[in-house]
Coordinates of C-alpha atoms and ligand atoms in Angstrom, one line a residue:
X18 CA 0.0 0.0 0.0
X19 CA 1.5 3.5 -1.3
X20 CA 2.7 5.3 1.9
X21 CA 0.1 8.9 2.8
X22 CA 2.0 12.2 2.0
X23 CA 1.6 14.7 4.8
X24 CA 1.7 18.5 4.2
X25 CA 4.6 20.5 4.6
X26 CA 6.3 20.8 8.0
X27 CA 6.0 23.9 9.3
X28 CA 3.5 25.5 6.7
X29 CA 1.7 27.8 9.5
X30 CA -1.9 27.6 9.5
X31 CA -3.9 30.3 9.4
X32 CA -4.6 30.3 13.0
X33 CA -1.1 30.4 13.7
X34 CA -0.5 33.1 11.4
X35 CA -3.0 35.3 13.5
X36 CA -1.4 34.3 17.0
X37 CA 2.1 35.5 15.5
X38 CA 0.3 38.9 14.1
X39 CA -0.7 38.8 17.9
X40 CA 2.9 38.6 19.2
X41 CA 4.0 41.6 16.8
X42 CA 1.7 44.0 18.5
X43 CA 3.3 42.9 21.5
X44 CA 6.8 43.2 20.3
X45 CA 6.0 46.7 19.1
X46 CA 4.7 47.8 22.4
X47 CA 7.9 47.0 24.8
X48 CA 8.7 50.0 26.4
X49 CA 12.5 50.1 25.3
X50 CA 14.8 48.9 27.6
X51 CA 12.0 47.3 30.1
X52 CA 10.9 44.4 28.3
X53 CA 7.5 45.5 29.7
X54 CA 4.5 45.7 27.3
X55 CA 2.7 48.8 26.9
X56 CA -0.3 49.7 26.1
X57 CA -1.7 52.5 23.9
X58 CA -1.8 56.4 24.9
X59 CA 1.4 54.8 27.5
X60 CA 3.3 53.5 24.6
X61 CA 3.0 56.6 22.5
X62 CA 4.3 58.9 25.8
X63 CA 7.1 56.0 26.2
X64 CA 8.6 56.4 22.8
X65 CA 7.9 60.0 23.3
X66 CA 10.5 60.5 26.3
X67 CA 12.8 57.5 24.9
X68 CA 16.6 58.4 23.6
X69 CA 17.2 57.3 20.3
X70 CA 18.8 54.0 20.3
X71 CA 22.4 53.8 20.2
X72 CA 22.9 51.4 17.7
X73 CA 20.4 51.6 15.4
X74 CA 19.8 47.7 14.4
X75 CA 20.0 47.6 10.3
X76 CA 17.6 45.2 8.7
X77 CA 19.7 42.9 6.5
X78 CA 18.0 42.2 3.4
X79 CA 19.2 38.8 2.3
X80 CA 16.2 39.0 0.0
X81 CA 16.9 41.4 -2.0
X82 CA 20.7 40.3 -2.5
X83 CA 19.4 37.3 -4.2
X84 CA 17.1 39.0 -6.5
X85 CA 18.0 39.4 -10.9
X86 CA 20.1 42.8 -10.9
X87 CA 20.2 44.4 -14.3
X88 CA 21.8 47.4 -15.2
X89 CA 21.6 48.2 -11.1
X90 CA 17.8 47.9 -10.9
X91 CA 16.3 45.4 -9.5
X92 CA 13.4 43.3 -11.0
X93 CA 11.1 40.4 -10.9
X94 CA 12.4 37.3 -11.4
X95 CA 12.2 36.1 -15.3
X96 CA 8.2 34.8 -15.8
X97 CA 7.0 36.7 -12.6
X98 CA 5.5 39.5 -12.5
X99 CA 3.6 42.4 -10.3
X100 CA -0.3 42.8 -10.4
X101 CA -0.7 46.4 -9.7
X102 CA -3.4 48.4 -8.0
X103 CA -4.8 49.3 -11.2
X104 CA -5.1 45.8 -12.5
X105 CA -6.7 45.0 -9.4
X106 CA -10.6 45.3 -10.6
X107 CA -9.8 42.7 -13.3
X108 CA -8.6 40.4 -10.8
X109 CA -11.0 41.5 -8.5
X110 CA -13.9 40.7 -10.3
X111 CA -12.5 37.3 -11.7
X112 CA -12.2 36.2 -8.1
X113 CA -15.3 37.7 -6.7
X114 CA -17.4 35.9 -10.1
X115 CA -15.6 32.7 -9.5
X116 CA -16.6 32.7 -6.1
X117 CA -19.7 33.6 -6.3
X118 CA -21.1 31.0 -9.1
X119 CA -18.8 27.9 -7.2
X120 CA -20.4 28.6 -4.4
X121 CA -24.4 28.6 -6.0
X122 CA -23.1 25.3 -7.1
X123 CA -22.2 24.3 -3.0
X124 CA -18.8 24.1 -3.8
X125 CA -16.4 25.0 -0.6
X126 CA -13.3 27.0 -0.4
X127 CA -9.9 25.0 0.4
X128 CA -6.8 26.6 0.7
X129 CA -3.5 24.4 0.2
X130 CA 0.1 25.2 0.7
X131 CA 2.4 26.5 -2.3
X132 CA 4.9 24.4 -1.0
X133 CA 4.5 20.2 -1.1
X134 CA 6.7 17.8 -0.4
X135 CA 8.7 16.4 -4.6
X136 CA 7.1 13.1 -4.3
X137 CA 3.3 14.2 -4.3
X138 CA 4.0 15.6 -7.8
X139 CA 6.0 12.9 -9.2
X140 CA 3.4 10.3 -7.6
X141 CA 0.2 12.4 -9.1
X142 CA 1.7 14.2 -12.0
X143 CA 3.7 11.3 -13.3
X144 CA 7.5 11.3 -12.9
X145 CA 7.7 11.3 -17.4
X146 CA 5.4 14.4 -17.7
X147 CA 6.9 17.7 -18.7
X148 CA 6.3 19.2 -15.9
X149 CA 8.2 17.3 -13.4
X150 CA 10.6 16.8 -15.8
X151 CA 11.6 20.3 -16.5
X152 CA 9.4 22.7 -15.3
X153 CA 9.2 22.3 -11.4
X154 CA 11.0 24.6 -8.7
X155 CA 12.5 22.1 -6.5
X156 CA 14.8 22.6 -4.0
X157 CA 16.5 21.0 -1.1
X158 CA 15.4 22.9 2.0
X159 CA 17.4 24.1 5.9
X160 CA 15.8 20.7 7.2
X161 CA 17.2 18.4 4.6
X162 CA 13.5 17.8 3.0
X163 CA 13.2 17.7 -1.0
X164 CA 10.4 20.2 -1.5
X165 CA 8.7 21.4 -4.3
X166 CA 6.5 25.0 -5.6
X167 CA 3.1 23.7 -6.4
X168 CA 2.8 23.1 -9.9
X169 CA -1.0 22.6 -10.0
X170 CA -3.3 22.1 -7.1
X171 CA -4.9 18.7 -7.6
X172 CA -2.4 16.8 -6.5
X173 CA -2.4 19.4 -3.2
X174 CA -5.8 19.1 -2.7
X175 CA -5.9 15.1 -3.1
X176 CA -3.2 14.7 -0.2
X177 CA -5.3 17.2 2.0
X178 CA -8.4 15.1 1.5
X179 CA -6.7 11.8 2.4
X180 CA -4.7 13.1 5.3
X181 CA -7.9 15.1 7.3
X182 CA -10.0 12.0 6.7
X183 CA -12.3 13.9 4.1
X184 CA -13.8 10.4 2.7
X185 CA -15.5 10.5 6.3
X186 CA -17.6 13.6 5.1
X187 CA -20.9 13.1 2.9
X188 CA -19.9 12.8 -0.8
X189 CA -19.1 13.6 -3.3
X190 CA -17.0 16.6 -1.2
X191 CA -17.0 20.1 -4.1
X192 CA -13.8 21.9 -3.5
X193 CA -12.3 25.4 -4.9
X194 CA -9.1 26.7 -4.5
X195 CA -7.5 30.2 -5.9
X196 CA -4.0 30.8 -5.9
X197 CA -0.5 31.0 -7.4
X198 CA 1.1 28.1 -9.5
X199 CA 4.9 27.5 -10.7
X200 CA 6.3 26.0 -13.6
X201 CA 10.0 26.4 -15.1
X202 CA 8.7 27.0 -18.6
X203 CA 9.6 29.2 -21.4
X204 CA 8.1 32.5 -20.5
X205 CA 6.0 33.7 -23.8
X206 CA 2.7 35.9 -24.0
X207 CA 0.4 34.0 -21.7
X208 CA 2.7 31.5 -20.1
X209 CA 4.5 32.7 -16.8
X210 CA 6.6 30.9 -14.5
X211 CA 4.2 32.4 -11.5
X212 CA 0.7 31.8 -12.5
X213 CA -2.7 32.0 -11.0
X214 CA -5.6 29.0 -11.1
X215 CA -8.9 29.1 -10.2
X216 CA -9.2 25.2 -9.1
X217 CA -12.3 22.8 -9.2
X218 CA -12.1 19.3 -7.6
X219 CA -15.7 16.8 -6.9
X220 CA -14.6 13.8 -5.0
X221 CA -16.5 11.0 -4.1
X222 CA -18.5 10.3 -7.4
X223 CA -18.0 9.0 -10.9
X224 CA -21.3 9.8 -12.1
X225 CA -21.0 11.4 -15.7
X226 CA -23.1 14.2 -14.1
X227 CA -20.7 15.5 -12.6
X228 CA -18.2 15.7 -15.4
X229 CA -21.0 17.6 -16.9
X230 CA -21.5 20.0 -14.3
X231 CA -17.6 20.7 -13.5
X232 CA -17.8 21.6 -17.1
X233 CA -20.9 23.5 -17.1
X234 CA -19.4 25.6 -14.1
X235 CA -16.1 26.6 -15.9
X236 CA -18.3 27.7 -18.6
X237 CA -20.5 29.7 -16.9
X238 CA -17.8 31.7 -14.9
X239 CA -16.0 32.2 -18.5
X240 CA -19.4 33.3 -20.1
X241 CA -20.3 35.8 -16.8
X242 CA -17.2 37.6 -17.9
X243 CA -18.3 37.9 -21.2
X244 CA -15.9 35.6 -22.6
X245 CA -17.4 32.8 -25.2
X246 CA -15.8 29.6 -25.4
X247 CA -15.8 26.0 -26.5
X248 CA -15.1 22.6 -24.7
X249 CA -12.8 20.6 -26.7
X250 CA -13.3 17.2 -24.8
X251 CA -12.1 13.9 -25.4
X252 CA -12.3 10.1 -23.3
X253 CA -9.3 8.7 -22.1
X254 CA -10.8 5.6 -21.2
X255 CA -9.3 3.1 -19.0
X256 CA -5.7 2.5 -17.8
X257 CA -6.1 -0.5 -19.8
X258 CA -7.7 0.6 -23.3
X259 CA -5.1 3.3 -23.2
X260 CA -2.4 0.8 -23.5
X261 CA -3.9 -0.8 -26.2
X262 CA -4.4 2.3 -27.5
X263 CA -0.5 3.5 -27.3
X264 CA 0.5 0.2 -28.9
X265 CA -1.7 1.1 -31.9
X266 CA -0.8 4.4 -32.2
X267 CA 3.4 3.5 -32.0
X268 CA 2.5 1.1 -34.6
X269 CA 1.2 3.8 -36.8
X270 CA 4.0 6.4 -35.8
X271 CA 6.6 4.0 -36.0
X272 CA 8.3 4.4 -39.7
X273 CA 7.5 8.3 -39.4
X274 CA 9.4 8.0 -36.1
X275 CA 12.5 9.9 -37.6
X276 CA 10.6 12.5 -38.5
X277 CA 9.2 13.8 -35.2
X278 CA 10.2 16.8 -33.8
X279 CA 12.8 16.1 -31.0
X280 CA 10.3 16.4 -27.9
X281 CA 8.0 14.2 -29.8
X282 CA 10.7 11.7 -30.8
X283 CA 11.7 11.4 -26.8
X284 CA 7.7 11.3 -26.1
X285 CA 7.0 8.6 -28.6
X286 CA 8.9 6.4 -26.3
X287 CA 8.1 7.8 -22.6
X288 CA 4.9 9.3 -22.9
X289 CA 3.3 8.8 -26.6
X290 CA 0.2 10.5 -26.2
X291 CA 1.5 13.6 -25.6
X292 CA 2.4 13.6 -29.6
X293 CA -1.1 14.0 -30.4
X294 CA -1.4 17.6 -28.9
X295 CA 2.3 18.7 -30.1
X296 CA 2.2 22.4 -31.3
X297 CA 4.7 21.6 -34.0
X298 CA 3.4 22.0 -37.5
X299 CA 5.1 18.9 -38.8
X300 CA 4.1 16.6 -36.1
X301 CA 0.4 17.7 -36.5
X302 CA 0.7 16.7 -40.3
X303 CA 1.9 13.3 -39.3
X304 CA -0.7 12.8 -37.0
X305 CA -3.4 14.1 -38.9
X306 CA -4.9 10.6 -39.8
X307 CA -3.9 8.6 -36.6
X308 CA -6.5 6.2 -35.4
X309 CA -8.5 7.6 -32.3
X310 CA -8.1 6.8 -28.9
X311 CA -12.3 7.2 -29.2
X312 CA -12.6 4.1 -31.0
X313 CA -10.0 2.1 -28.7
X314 CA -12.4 2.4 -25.6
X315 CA -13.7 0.3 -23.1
X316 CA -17.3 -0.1 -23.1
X317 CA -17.8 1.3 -19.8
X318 CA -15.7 4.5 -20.8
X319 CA -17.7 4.6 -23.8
X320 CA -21.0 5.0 -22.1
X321 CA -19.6 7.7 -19.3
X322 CA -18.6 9.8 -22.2
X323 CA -21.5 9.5 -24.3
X324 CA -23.6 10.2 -21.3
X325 CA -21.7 13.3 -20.0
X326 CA -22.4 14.5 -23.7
X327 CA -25.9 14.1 -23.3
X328 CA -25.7 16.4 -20.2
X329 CA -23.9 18.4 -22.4
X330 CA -26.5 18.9 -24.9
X331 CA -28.9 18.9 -22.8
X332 CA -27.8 22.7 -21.0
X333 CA -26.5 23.5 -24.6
X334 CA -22.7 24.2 -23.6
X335 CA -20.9 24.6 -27.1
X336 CA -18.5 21.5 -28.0
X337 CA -15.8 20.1 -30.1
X338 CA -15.2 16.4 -30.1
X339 CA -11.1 16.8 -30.2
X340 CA -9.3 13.4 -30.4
X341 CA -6.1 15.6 -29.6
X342 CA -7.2 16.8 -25.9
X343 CA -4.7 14.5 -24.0
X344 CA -3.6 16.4 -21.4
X345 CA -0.1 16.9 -19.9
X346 CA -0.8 15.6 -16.6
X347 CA -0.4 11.3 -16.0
X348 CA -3.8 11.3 -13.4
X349 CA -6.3 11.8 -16.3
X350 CA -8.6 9.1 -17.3
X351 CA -11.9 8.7 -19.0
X352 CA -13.1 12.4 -19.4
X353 CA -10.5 15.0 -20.5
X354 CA -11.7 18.5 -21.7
X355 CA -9.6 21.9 -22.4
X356 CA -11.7 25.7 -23.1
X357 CA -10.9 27.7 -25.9
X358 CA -11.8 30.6 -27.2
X359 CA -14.9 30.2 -29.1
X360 CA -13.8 31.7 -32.2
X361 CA -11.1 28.9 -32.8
X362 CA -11.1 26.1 -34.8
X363 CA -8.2 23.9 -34.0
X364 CA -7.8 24.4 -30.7
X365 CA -4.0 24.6 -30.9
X366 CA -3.7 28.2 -29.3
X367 CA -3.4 28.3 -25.0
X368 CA -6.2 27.4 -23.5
X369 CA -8.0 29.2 -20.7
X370 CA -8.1 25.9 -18.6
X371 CA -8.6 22.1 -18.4
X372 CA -9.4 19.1 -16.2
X373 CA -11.5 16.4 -16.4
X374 CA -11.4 12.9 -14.4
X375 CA -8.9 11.1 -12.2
X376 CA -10.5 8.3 -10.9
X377 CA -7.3 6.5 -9.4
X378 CA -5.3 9.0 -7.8
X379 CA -6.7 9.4 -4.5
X380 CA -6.1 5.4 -4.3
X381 CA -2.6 6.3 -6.0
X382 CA -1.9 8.5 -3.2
X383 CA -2.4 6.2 0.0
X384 CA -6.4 7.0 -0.1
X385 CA -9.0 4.5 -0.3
X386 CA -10.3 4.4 -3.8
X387 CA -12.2 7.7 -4.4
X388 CA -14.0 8.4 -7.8
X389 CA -12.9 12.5 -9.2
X390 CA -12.9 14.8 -11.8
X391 CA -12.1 18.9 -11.6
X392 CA -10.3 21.7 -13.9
X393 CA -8.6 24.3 -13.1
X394 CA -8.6 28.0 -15.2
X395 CA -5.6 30.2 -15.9
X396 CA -6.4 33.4 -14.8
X397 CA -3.8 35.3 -16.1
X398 CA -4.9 34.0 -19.4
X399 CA -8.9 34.7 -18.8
X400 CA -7.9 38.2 -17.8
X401 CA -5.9 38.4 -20.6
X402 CA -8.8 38.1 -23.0
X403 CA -11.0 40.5 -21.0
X404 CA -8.5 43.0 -21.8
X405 CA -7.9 42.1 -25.5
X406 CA -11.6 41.9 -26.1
X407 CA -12.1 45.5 -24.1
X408 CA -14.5 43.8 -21.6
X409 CA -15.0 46.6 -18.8
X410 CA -15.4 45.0 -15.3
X411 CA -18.4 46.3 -13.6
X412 CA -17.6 49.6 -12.0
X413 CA -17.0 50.2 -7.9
X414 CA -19.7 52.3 -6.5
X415 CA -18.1 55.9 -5.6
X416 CA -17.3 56.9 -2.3
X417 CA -20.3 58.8 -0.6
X418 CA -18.3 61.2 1.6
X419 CA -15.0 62.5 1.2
X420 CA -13.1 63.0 4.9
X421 CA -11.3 66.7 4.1
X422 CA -9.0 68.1 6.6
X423 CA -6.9 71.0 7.5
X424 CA -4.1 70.9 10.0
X425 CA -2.1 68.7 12.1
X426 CA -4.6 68.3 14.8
X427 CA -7.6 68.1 12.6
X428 CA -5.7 65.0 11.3
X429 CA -5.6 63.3 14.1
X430 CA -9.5 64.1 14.7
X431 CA -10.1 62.7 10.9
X432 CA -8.3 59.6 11.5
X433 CA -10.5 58.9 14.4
X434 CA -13.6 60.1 12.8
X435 CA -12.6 58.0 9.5
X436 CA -12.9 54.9 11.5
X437 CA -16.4 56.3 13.0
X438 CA -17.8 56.4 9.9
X439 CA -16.4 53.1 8.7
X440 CA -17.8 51.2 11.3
X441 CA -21.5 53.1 11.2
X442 CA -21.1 52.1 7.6
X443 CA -20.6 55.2 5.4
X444 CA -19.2 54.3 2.2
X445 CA -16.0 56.5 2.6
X446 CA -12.8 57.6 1.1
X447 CA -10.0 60.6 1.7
X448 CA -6.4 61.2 1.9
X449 CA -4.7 61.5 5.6
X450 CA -1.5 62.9 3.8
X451 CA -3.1 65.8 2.3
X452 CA -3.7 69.6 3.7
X453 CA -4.9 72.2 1.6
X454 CA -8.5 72.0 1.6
X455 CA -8.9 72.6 -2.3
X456 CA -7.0 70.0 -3.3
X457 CA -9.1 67.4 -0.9
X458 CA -12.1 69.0 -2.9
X459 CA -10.5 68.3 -6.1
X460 CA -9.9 64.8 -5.1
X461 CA -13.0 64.8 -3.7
X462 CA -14.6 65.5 -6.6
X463 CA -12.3 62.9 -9.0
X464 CA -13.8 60.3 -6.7
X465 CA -17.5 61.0 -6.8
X466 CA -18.3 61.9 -3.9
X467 CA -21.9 63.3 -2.9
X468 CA -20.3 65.2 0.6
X469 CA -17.3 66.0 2.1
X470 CA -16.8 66.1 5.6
X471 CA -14.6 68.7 6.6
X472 CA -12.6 69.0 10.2
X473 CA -10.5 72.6 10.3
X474 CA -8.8 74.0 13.4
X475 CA -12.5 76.3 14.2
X476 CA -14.5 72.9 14.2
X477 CA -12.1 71.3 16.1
X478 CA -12.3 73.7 19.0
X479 CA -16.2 74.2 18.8
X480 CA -16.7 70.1 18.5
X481 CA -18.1 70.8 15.0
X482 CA -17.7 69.5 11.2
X483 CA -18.5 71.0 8.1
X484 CA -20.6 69.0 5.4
X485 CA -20.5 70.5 2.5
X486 CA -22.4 69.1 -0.4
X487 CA -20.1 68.6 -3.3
X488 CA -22.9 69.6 -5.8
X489 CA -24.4 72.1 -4.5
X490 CA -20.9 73.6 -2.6
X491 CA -23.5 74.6 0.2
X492 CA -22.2 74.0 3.1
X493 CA -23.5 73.3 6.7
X494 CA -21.8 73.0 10.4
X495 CA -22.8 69.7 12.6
X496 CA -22.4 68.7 15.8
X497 CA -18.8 65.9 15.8
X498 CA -20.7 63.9 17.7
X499 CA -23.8 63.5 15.7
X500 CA -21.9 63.3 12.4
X501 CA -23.0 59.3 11.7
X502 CA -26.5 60.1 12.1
X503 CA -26.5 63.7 9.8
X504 CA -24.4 61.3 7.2
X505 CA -27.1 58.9 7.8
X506 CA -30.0 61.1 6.9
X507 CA -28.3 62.3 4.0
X508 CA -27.6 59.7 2.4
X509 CA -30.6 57.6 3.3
X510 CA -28.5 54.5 4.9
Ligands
HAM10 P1 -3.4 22.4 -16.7 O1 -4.0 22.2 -18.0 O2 -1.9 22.0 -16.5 O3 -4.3 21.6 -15.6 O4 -3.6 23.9 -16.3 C1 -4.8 24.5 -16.3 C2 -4.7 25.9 -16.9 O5 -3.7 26.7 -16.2 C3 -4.2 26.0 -18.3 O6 -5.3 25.7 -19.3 C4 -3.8 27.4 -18.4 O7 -4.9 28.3 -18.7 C5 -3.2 27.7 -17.1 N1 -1.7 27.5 -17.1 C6 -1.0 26.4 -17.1 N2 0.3 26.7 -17.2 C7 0.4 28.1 -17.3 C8 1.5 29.0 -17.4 N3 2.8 28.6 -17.4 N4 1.2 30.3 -17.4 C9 -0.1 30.8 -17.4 N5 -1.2 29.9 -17.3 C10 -0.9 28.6 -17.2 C11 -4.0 21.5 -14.3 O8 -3.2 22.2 -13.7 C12 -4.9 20.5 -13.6 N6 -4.5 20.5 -12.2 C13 -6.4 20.9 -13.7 C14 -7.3 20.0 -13.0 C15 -7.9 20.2 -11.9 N7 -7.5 18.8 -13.4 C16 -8.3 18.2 -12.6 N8 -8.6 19.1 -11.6

């Protein structure tokens, strides 16, 4: 029986996380010199009084020694990049629309670390695949313990299930995951070595159904973001029609065997199905007329496919019978399925995600035999598309009141009053770092918003703010303490 793979050693939970945050607010309030912790208003008059420390700890930044140095500026690492604050509301709204619809479905949210132990991927992924091959970070790390980045998160989410016992919940268990994956591959428009996935995984059934629905979610999150696409989908069948299959299929290959590309020649001995979705033009033409893995299938694969077809059909999702969808992972069996964009043919560009079912790798991985199926999508490449096609993500609502202020001490009133108005539940916005009132207006203004709330060194000392509506400029003076309830009425909350 195939020994269970636990997760990481020291991978902190997110419980732990919180008790360390915990410990850093404690740190920060040790009166210096006392080891005593402070609280509060008695901290700030502490550091007040304090001498500056004599020698002044520098941080070291081993870090940033061992980041790329070009030309004296530092970048991201080749493949990985930024997302920056403007990007955000794509993201944003890919995450929040993902969400959303998995969850109508009853899926659950699972979060896995980045970081496995190297023989979860070679078990799952298959030790003659491309990507543990050549394209996985692995490293040897202080403790002695091959580790590896997280490639994909299937085989993650497999090991999590078997080692907290999941096969003890009601099944089949729906599971989502969102986060960043690594690969060591040749970075080229829509291919990163840091990518993001949004992650699917049923376990627990191997009704076609559910092959269908999987499918039908992807293509619903996809078509929510405006984005049309096809399902390319194939059968893989059984372990064992596949290898009747490959023996076929080397058969027909074998006196064009010299003429393969170089990958291909290497795959048609390790791995020949991975020929049949080769990108290069020649290999295409010499597989053009290969006999199909479709007509090499089991009975029972037969009928699982035909059946999650009928599903298919039946909730009208566009798709392409593609004897080519293989897939680049070793788990897959029966049902294998890719997305492109719906304006393509061949299906031979990148495709905004894939998955379909693994029926033996839980059982592969020390589990008792579990039944699966899942996809993941690349959401660098769906946002990708959003952009090219000029699809405008729905728009935040504005800010309803600006906080203005004027003055050092009227800052430290806003700051205060900012958090008032936060909790009460008034959509708010402003800028701490800014004085001069006109420019708050301006900004003020940029942003949309109905009122501002102004706090200047008169209000201050009469325990008064100004609200001054932004359309009308009129202006009006309010008691501080009764400023939720003004905002309130105003604003009809
Ligand atoms: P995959 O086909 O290897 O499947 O990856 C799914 C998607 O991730 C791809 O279709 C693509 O959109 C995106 N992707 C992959 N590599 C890159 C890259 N280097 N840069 C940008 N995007 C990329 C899996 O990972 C399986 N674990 C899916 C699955 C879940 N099967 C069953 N459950």
């Amino acid at each position: 029986m195939p020994h269970r793979i636990k997760a990481q050693r020291g991978v902190k939970s997110r419980k732990a996380m919180r008790t360390s945050k915990k410990t850093v607010k404690a740190v920060k309030n040790v009166k210096p010199g006392t080891g005593r912790i402070l609280h509060s208003k008695h901290a700030v008059h502490a550091v007040k009084k304090s001498k500056p420390a004599q020698n002044p700890v520098v941080k070291s930044e081993p870090e940033v020694v061992r980041r790329t140095i070009k030309k004296g500026v530092l970048q991201s690492v080749r493949g990985m990049r930024d997302i920056l604050p403007h990007d955000f509301r794509y993201w944003r709204w890919f995450k929040d629309t993902a969400r959303t619809i998995a969850e109508q479905y009853g899926y659950q949210e699972i979060d896995v670390p980045i970081v496995e132990d190297v023989s979860l991927f070679r078990r799952s992924i298959g030790d003659v695949t491309d990507v543990v091959q050549k394209e996985m970070y692995e490293f040897t790390d202080a403790g002695g313990d091959r580790i590896a980045l997280r490639p994909e998160a299937t085989a993650g989410i497999v090991r999590a299930y078997i080692e907290h016992g999941m096969l003890n919940l009601p099944q089949p268990l729906k599971l989502f995951t969102m986060g960043p994956m690594f690969r060591y591959d040749r970075p080229q428009s829509g291919r990163y070595r840091q990518f993001y996935q949004f992650n699917v995984e049923v376990l627990g059934s191997e009704a076609s159904v559910i092959d269908a629905e999987v499918i039908v979610l992807a293509y619903t999150i996809l078509k929510e973001l405006g984005i049309e696409t096809t399902v390319h989908i194939n059968s893989l069948g059984s372990s064992e029609s596949r290898i009747q299959y490959k023996k076929i299929l080397q058969a027909y290959l074998k006196s064009r065997k010299n003429e393969l590309c170089d990958d291909c020649q290497e795959r048609f001995l390790k791995n020949i199905l991975r020929v049949l979705d080769c990108k290069n033009e020649h290999c295409q033409q010499l597989i053009a007329d290969a006999p199909e893995l479709v007509d090499s299938l089991d009975d029972e694969s037969r009928k699982h496919f035909v059946s999650v077809l009928e599903h298919l059909d039946e909730v009208d999702i566009p798709y392409v019978l593609n004897p080519r969808i293989v897939r680049g992972l070793d788990y897959y069996n029966r049902t294998a399925f890719e997305f492109f964009s719906a304006d393509q043919e061949n299906g031979r560009q990148s495709a905004f995600g894939g998955g379909g079912r693994y029926d033996s790798l839980v059982e592969q991985l020390g589990g008792r035999s579990t039944p699966a199926c899942g996809f993941a999508l690349g959401i660098d490449r769906v946002i990708s598309a959003i952009r090219e096609q000029k699809i405008e993500p729905p728009t935040q609502p504005a800010p309803a009141v600006y906080l203005a202020q004027i003055g050092d001490q009227a800052r430290k009133r806003a700051l205060q009053l900012f958090e008032r108005l936060r909790k009460a539940g008034v959509p708010i916005s402003g800028n701490l770092a800014k004085d001069g009132l006109r420019q708050q207006l301006e900004l003020a203004d940029k942003k949309g918003a109905r009122f501002a709330v102004i706090v200047g060194q008169k209000e201050l000392i009469d325990g008064t703010v100004l609200i001054r509506d932004m359309e009308s400029g009129m202006q009006e003076t309010v008691d501080f303490k009764k400023i939720e309830k003004e905002l309130e009425k105003r604003l009809k909350i």
